[in-house]
XYZ file of C-alpha atoms in Angstrom:
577
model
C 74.078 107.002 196.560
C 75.675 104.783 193.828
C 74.125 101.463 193.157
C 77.143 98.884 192.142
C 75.941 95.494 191.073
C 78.159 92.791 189.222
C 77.188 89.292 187.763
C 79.210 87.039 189.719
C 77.914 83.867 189.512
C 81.011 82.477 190.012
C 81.566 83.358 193.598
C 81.753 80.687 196.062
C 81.891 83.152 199.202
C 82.166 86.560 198.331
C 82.107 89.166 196.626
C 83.863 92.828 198.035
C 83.241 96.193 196.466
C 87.079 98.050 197.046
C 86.236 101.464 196.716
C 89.003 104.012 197.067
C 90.501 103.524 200.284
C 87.988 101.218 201.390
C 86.486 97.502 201.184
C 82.484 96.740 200.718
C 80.623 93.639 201.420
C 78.837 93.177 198.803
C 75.116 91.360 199.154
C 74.062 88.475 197.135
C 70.931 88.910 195.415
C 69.327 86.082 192.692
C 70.832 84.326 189.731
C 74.751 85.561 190.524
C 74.082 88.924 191.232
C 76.097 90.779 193.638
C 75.391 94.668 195.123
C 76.009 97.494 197.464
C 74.779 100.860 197.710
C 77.474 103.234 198.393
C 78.437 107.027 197.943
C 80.921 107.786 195.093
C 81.793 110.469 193.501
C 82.975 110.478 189.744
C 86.650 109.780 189.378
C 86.854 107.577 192.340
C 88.065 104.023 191.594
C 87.080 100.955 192.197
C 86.894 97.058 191.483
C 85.765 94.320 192.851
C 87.149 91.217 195.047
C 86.163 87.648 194.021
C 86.366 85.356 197.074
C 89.212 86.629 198.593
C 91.138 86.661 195.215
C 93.045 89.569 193.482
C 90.828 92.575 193.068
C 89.985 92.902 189.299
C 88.296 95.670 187.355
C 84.499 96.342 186.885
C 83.317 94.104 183.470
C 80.615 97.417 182.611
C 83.378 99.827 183.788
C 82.833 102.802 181.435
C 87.007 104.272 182.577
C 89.886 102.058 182.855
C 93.148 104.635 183.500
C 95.406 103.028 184.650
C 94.612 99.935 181.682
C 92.487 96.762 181.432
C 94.455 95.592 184.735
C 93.923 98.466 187.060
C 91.132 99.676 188.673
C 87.497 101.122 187.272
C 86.627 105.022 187.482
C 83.456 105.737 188.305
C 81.839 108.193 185.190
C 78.538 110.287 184.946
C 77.752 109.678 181.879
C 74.493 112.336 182.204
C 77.453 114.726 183.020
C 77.243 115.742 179.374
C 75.060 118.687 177.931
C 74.263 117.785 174.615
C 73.111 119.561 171.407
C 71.675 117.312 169.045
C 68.039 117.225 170.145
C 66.909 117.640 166.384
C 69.225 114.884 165.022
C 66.991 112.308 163.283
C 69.746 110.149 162.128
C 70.842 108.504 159.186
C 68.946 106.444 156.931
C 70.819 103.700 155.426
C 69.567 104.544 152.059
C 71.484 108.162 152.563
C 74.805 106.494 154.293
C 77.966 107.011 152.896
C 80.595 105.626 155.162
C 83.630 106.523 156.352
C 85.755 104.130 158.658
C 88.181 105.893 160.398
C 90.935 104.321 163.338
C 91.178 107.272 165.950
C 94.955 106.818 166.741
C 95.623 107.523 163.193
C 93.024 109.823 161.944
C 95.237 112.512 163.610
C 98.594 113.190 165.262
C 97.535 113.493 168.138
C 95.488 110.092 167.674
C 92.572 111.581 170.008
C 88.704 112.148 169.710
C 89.280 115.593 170.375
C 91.477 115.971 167.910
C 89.218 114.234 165.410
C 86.599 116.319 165.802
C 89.254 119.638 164.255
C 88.493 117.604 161.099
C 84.917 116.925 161.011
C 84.042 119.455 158.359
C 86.729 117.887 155.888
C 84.336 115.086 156.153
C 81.002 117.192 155.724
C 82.496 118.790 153.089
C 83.064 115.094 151.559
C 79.648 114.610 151.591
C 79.849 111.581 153.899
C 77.010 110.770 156.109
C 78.216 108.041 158.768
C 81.714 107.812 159.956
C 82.715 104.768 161.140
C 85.083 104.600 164.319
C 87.262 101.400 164.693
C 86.523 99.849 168.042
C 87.329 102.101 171.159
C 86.938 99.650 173.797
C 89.879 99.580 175.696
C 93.164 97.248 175.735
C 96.412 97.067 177.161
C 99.070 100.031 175.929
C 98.325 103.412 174.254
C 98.214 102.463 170.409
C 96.366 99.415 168.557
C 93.828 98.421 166.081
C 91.382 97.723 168.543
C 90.346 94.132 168.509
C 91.915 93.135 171.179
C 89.833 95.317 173.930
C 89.198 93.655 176.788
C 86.846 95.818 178.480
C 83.551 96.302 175.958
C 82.318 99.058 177.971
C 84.887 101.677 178.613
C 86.470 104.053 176.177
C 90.031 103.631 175.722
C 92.259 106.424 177.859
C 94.349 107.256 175.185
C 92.153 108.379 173.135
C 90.260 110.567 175.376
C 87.803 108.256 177.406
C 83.929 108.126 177.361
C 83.351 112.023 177.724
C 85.641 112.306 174.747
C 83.410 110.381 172.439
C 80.524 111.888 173.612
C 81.856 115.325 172.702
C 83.098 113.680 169.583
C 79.132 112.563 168.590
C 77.719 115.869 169.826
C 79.934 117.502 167.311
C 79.444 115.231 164.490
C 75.809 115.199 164.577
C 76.091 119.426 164.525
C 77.815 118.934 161.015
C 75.454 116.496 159.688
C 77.324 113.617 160.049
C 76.184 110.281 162.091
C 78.412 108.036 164.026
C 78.975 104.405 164.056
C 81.241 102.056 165.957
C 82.788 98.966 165.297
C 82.495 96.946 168.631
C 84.148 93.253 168.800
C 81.388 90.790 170.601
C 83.053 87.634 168.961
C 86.472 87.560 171.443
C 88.441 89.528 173.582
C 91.840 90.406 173.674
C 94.901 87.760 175.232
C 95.989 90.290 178.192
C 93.453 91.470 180.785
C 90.694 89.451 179.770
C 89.215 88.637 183.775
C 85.769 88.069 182.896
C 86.211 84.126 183.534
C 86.962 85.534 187.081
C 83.322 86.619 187.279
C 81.020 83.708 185.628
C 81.101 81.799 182.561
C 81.185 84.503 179.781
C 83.318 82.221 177.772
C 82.486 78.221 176.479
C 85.178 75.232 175.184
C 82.091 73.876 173.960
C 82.645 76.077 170.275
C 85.988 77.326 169.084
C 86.963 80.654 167.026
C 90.216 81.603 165.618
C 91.117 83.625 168.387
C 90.676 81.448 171.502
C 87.450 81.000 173.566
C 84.505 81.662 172.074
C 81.831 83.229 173.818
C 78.791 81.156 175.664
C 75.780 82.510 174.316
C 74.076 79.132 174.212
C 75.209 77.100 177.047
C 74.517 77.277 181.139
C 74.377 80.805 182.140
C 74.482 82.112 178.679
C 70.957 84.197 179.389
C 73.054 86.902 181.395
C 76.088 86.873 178.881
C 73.867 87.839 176.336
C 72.292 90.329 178.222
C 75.996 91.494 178.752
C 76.446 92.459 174.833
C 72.840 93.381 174.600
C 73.032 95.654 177.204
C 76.570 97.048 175.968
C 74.902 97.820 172.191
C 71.933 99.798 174.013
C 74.885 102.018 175.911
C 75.891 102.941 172.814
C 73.349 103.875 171.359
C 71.411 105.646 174.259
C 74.067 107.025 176.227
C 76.621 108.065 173.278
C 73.885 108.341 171.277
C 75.551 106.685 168.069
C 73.675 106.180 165.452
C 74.858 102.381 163.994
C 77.226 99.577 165.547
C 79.346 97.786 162.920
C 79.621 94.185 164.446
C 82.605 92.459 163.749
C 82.995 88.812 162.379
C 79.670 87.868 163.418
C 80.315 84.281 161.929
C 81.881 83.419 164.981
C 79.146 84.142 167.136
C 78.465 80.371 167.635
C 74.960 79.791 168.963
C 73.070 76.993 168.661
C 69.777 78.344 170.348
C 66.533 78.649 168.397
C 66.453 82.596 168.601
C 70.098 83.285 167.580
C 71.999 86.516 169.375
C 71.997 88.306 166.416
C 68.123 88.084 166.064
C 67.731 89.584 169.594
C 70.190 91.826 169.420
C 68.040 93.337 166.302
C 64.794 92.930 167.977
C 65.914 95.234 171.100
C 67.971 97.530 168.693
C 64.803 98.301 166.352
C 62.742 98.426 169.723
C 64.865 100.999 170.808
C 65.024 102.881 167.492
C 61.277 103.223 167.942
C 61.419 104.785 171.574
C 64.299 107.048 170.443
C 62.701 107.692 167.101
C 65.636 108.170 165.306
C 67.202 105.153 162.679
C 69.692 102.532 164.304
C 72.031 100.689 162.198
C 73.283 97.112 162.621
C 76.175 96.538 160.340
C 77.611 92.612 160.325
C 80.934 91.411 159.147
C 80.448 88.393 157.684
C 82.237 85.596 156.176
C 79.210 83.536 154.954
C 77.984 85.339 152.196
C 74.309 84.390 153.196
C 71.509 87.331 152.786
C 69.931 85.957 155.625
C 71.690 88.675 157.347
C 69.761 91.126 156.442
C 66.595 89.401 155.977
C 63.874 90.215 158.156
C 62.962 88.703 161.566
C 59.386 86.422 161.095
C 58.026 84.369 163.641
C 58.655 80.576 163.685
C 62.202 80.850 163.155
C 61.490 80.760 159.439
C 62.856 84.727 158.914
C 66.081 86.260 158.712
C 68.391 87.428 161.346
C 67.101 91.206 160.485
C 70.725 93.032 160.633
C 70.295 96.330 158.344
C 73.355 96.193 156.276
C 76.889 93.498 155.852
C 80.074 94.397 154.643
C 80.391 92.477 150.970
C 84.086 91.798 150.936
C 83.717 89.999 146.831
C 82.927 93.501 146.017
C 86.319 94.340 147.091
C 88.061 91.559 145.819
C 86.335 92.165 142.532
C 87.656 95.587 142.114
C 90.788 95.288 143.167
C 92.018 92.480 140.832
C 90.299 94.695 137.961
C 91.968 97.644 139.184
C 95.348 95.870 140.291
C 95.908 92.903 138.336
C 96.454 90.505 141.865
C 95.281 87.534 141.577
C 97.364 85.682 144.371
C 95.228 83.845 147.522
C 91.734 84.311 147.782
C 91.945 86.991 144.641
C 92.182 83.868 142.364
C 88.489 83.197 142.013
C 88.062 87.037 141.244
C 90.134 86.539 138.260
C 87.233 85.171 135.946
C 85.535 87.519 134.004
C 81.734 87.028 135.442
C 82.825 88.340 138.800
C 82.958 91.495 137.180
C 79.453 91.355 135.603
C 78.025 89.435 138.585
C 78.877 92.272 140.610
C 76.355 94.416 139.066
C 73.521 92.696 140.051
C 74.671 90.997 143.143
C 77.152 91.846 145.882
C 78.005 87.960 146.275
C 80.330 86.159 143.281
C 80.443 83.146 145.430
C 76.658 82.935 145.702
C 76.685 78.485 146.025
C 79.682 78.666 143.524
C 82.867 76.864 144.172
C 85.440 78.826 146.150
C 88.875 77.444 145.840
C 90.208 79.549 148.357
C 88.240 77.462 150.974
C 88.566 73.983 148.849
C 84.247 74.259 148.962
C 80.777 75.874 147.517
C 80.497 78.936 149.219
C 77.636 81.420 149.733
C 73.731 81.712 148.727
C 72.351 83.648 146.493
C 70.886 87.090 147.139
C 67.113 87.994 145.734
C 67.241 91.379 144.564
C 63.623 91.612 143.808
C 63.435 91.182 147.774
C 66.674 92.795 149.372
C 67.972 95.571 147.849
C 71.469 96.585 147.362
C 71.787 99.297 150.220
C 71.798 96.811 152.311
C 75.247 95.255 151.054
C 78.328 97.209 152.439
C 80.816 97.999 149.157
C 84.535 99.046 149.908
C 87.428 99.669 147.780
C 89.677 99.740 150.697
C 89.261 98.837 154.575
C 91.551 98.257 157.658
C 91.373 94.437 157.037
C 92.491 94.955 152.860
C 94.557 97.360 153.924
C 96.618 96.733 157.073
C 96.623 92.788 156.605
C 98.999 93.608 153.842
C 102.595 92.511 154.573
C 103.507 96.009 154.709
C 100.118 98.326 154.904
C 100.325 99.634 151.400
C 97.317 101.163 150.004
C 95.892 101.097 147.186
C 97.150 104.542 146.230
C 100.734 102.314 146.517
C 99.773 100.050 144.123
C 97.842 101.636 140.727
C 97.739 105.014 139.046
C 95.835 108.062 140.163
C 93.389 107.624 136.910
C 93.076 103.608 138.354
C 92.178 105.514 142.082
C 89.431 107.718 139.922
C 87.713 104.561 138.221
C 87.420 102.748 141.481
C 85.984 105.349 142.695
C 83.514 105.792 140.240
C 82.867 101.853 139.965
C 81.638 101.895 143.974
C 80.358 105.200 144.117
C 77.966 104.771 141.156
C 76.945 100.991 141.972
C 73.991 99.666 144.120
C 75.276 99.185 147.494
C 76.376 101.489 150.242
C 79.260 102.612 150.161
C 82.433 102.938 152.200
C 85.587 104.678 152.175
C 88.751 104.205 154.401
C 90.415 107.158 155.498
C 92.376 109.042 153.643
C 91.248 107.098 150.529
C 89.537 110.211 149.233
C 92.786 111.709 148.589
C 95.022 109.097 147.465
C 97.022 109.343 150.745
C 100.369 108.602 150.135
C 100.866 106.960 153.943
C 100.981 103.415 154.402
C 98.972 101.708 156.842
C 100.062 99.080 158.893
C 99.176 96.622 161.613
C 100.372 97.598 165.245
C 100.374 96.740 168.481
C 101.257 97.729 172.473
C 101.344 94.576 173.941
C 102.474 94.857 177.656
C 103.173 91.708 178.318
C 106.710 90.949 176.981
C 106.168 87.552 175.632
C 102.628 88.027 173.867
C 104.478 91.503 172.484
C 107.243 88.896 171.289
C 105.099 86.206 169.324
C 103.213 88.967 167.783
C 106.502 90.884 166.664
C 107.895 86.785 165.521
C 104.346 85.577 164.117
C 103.902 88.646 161.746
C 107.196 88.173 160.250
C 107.292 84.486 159.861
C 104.019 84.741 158.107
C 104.872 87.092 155.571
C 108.411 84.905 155.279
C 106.714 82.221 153.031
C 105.589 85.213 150.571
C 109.199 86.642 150.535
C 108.424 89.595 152.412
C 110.208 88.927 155.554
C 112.770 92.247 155.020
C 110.207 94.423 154.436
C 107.248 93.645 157.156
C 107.200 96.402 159.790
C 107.907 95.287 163.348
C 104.111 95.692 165.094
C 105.360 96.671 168.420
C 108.105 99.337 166.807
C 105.631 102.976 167.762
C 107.401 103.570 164.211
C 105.147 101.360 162.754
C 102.182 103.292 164.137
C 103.195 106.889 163.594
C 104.600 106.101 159.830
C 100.320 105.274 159.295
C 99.231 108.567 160.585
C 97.688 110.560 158.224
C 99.581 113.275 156.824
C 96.826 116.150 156.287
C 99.263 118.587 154.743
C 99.308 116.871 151.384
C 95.970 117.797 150.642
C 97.106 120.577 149.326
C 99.555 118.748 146.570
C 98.237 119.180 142.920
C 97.610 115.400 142.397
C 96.058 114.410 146.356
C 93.631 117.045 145.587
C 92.507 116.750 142.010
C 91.437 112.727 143.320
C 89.931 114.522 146.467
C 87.676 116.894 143.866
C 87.142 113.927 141.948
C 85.619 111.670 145.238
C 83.808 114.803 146.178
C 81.913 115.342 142.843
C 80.921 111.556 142.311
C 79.543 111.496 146.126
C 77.581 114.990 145.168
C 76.103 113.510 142.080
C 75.241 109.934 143.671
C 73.231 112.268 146.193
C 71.259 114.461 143.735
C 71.143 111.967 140.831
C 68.560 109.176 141.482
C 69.930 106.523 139.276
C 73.534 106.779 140.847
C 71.741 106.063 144.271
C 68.876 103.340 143.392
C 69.767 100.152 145.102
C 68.234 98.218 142.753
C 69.798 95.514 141.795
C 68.303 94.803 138.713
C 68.712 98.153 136.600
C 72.344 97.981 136.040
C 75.107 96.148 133.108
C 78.493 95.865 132.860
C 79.880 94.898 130.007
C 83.741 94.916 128.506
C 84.248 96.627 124.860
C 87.330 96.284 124.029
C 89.877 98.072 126.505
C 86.232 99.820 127.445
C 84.714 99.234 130.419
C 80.806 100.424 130.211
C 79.042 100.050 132.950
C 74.936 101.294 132.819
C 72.818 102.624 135.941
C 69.211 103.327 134.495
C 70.148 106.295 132.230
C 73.260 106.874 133.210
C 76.598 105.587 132.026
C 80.348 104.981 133.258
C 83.223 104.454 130.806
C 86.499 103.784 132.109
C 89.949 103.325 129.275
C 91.966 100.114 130.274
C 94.245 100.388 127.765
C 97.775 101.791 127.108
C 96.793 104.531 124.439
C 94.005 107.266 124.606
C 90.221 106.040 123.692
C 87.546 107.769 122.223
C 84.164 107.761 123.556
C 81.076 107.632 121.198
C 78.277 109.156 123.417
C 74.744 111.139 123.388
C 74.723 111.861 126.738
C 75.677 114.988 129.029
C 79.319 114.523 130.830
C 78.698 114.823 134.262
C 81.826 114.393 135.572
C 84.969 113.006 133.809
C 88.996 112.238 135.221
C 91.916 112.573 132.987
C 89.634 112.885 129.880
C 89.475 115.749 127.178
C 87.464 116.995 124.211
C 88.930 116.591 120.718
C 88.680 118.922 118.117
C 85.413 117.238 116.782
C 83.936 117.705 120.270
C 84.202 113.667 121.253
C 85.602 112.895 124.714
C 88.908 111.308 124.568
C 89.958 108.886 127.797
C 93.519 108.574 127.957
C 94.782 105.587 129.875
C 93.410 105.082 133.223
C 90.817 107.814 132.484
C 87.288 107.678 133.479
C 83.925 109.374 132.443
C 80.486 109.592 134.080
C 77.401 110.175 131.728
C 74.065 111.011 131.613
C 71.166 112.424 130.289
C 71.394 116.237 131.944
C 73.430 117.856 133.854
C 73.152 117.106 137.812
């Protein structure tokens, strides 16, 4: 006997279970809630009838095959015999991420598929992979942030026993599994949760439409909604971290904000699963309140374990590219550089002039240590928000590729890769959509090029609803093999080996390490160890005392000194690792 309850608070009559072939009255219990007890089998479908109105889809349906506007599946998610009973997780002071999109990771754009290349990323030495959001949304291909149903797995790629293979087989290689999950909006097409109660408020405002009522009438149960949707995860997938996007537009004006909850249950769970799990925010406000810990009397933190630090990208890539244009200009000035050595915020209460304001607080490292900062040289945002998805393997020189690497992979903060990074990968990566619905598939295709029109890039921006656009960013795995892909591959794979075994390269302190310019040298010092990357146009020779652990389009001269030709990069230190 299946249990099927739904929050409809919303329902002035009714509320009817349809049920293959069939139609249930459903009974009304307390505060909205709606149920019927009723045989069903898995892969029967189902949704459920609002007062007589169109039948619409289950809001926790785990299956959606037929798309966000046809009917639920029902899924045993205990149907799966898993593996991993001695996985303890990852710590966060071990993590090095990997954020992957699923369509793209592979040709086939499935979990199943992904999996075939699971031991590329062992062999990496990456620790958490991080999925772009699977929740489903109208069409076959997307980014993901416009799902519409949090709790099913999108059909295309593979559906909610997919994933859970997927995990099963991760965790066997050593590798934990995170998800990026989307609780600030849903997507414009198939959205019916207003059908059911008020998930959504005009009393706050986000970029991307309704924002969601966590704070007004009814907001107890929507909460419970994306509380209950992070335990799934976690629990029944048994992922190991959630990545949540754009948390500064979760508006809520209560005392104990969503995000604080959402931690509390999260590290409440942790403790009953005894394994580590991961909160990871995006977030715009540059405030290490974040990650602070939880205290009574409101006078804590929100007690998130980690947040993406986006100036440590910006930082980096004007060094490495030169841009300055947009919100790149403040990144420009010369402390950024040094500032990023000892915190992951530039705008820390500085001026941003980007956002005409101050910006940001400052971050205590004597209190919060740099693990739990997020550092990327490349993302899907920095990436595929690009007029035309190039990379930064599009943009500098495979010795400029080497010292980024080095400069994140030897600095205080977690760190993150986006795929294909590790090789230089020579596909772009663009934004794309499937939108059904001709005229929302229209503005999209119209709105991305008139933006990029005011930049001059109007003849160049790939059409997001062209399937071109998304099979041109697939990644091409074959050139790998190509003397130059894989000399940057060895080169990401030796700095992640020595930031595991060398303790310096690995200490989130934030107050151990310089940077300093010398000339066209860049110097940059982690306890005893050393980074020197060439800037300049001719070769440079490097004065040193120390053991060369690791070194990229760099030589030995005939009086045994190391010699950095342009672009090149060399890692230092006391012994050999």
């Amino acid at each position: 006997m299946n249990n099927f309850r739904i929050w409809a608070p919303a329902a002035q009559q009714d509320v009817q279970l349809c049920l293959d072939d069939t139609t249930v009255p459903m009974q009304a219990e307390q505060d909205g809630w709606w149920s019927a007890d009723v045989d069903a089998s898995p892969g029967a479908r189902y949704a459920y009838r609002v007062d007589d109105n169109d039948e619409r889809p289950d809001p926790r349906s785990l299956l959606q095959p037929d798309g966000p506007h046809g009917r639920s599946e029902v899924v045993d998610l205990g149907a799966h015999d898993w593996q991993d009973e001695a996985w303890r997780g990852v710590p966060l002071s071990d993590a090095v991420i990997y954020e992957l999109h699923i369509g793209t990771f592979t040709e086939e754009g499935t979990l199943d598929a992904a999996i075939d290349r699971l031991d590329h990323l062992a062999d990496l030495g990456i620790t958490l992979i991080e999925l772009m959001p699977v929740a489903a949304f109208p069409g076959t291909r997307g980014w993901g942030y416009d799902g519409v149903n949090l709790f099913a797995v999108h059909e295309a790629y593979g559906g909610p026993l997919a994933l859970q293979r997927f995990v099963d087989a991760a965790h066997a290689k050593g590798l934990g599994v995170a998800l990026d999950v989307v609780y600030n909006h849903l997507g414009p097409s198939g959205n019916y949760l207003p059908v059911f109660g008020p998930y959504f408020t005009d009393r706050h405002h986000t970029p991307w439409g309704w924002a969601v009522n966590l704070d007004g009438p009814n907001s107890d149960e929507v909460r419970r909604y994306l509380i209950d949707n992070a335990l799934m995860w976690f629990r029944d997938f048994h992922l190991d971290a959630l990545r949540l996007d754009a948390v500064h537009a979760l508006i809520d004006d209560r005392a104990v904000h969503f995000l604080e909850e959402l931690a509390a249950e999260t590290d409440s769970l942790a403790d009953v699963l005894d394994r580590p799990l991961l909160l990871i925010a995006e977030s715009d406000r540059n405030d290490p309140a974040t990650v602070a810990a939880r205290a009574g009397g409101g006078t804590g933190g929100l007690g998130l374990h980690a947040q993406w630090a986006d100036d440590l990208h910006h930082t980096w890539h004007v060094l490495l590219t030169g841009e300055t244009q947009g919100y790149y200009a403040d990144f420009a000035d010369p402390d950024a550089l040094v500032k990023s050595a000892r915190t992951p915020f530039f705008h820390d209460g500085t001026w941003s002039s980007f956002r005409g304001r101050h910006h940001g607080r400052p971050v205590d490292g004597e209190i919060t240590p740099g693990d739990r900062f997020v550092a990327s040289l490349q993302t899907h945002d920095q990436v595929g928000n690009r007029a035309t998805g190039d990379r930064l393997s599009h943009l500098v020189s495979p010795g400029r590729l080497a010292i980024g690497a080095a400069l994140m992979l030897t600095a205080p903060y977690t760190p993150m890769l986006f795929m294909g990074e590790e090789w230089g990968a020579s596909t772009k990566w663009a934004y794309f959509t499937d939108h059904e619905d001709p005229d929302l598939a229209r503005a999209v295709s119209e709105g991305r090029r008139k933006e990029f029109a005011e930049h001059g890039w109007s003849e160049e921006v790939p059409d997001p609803q062209e399937a071109s656009t998304r099979d041109s960013s697939v990644l091409r795995w074959d050139e790998i093999e190509e003397p130059v892909h894989r000399a940057l591959l060895d080169w990401y794979r030796t700095l992640i080996a020595l930031r595991r075994n060398v303790p310096d390269l690995r200490d989130p302190s934030l107050t151990s390490g310089s940077i300093e310019r010398d000339g066209d040298l860049l110097r940059i010092r982690r306890g005893e160890h050393e980074m020197v990357a060439n800037f300049g146009d001719e070769p440079a020779r490097v004065d040193h005392a120390l053991h060369v652990l690791a070194a990229f389009e760099a030589s030995m001269d005939a009086g045994g000194h190391m010699v950095l030709e342009p672009d090149g990069v060399v890692l230092l230190g006391p012994n050999a690792a």
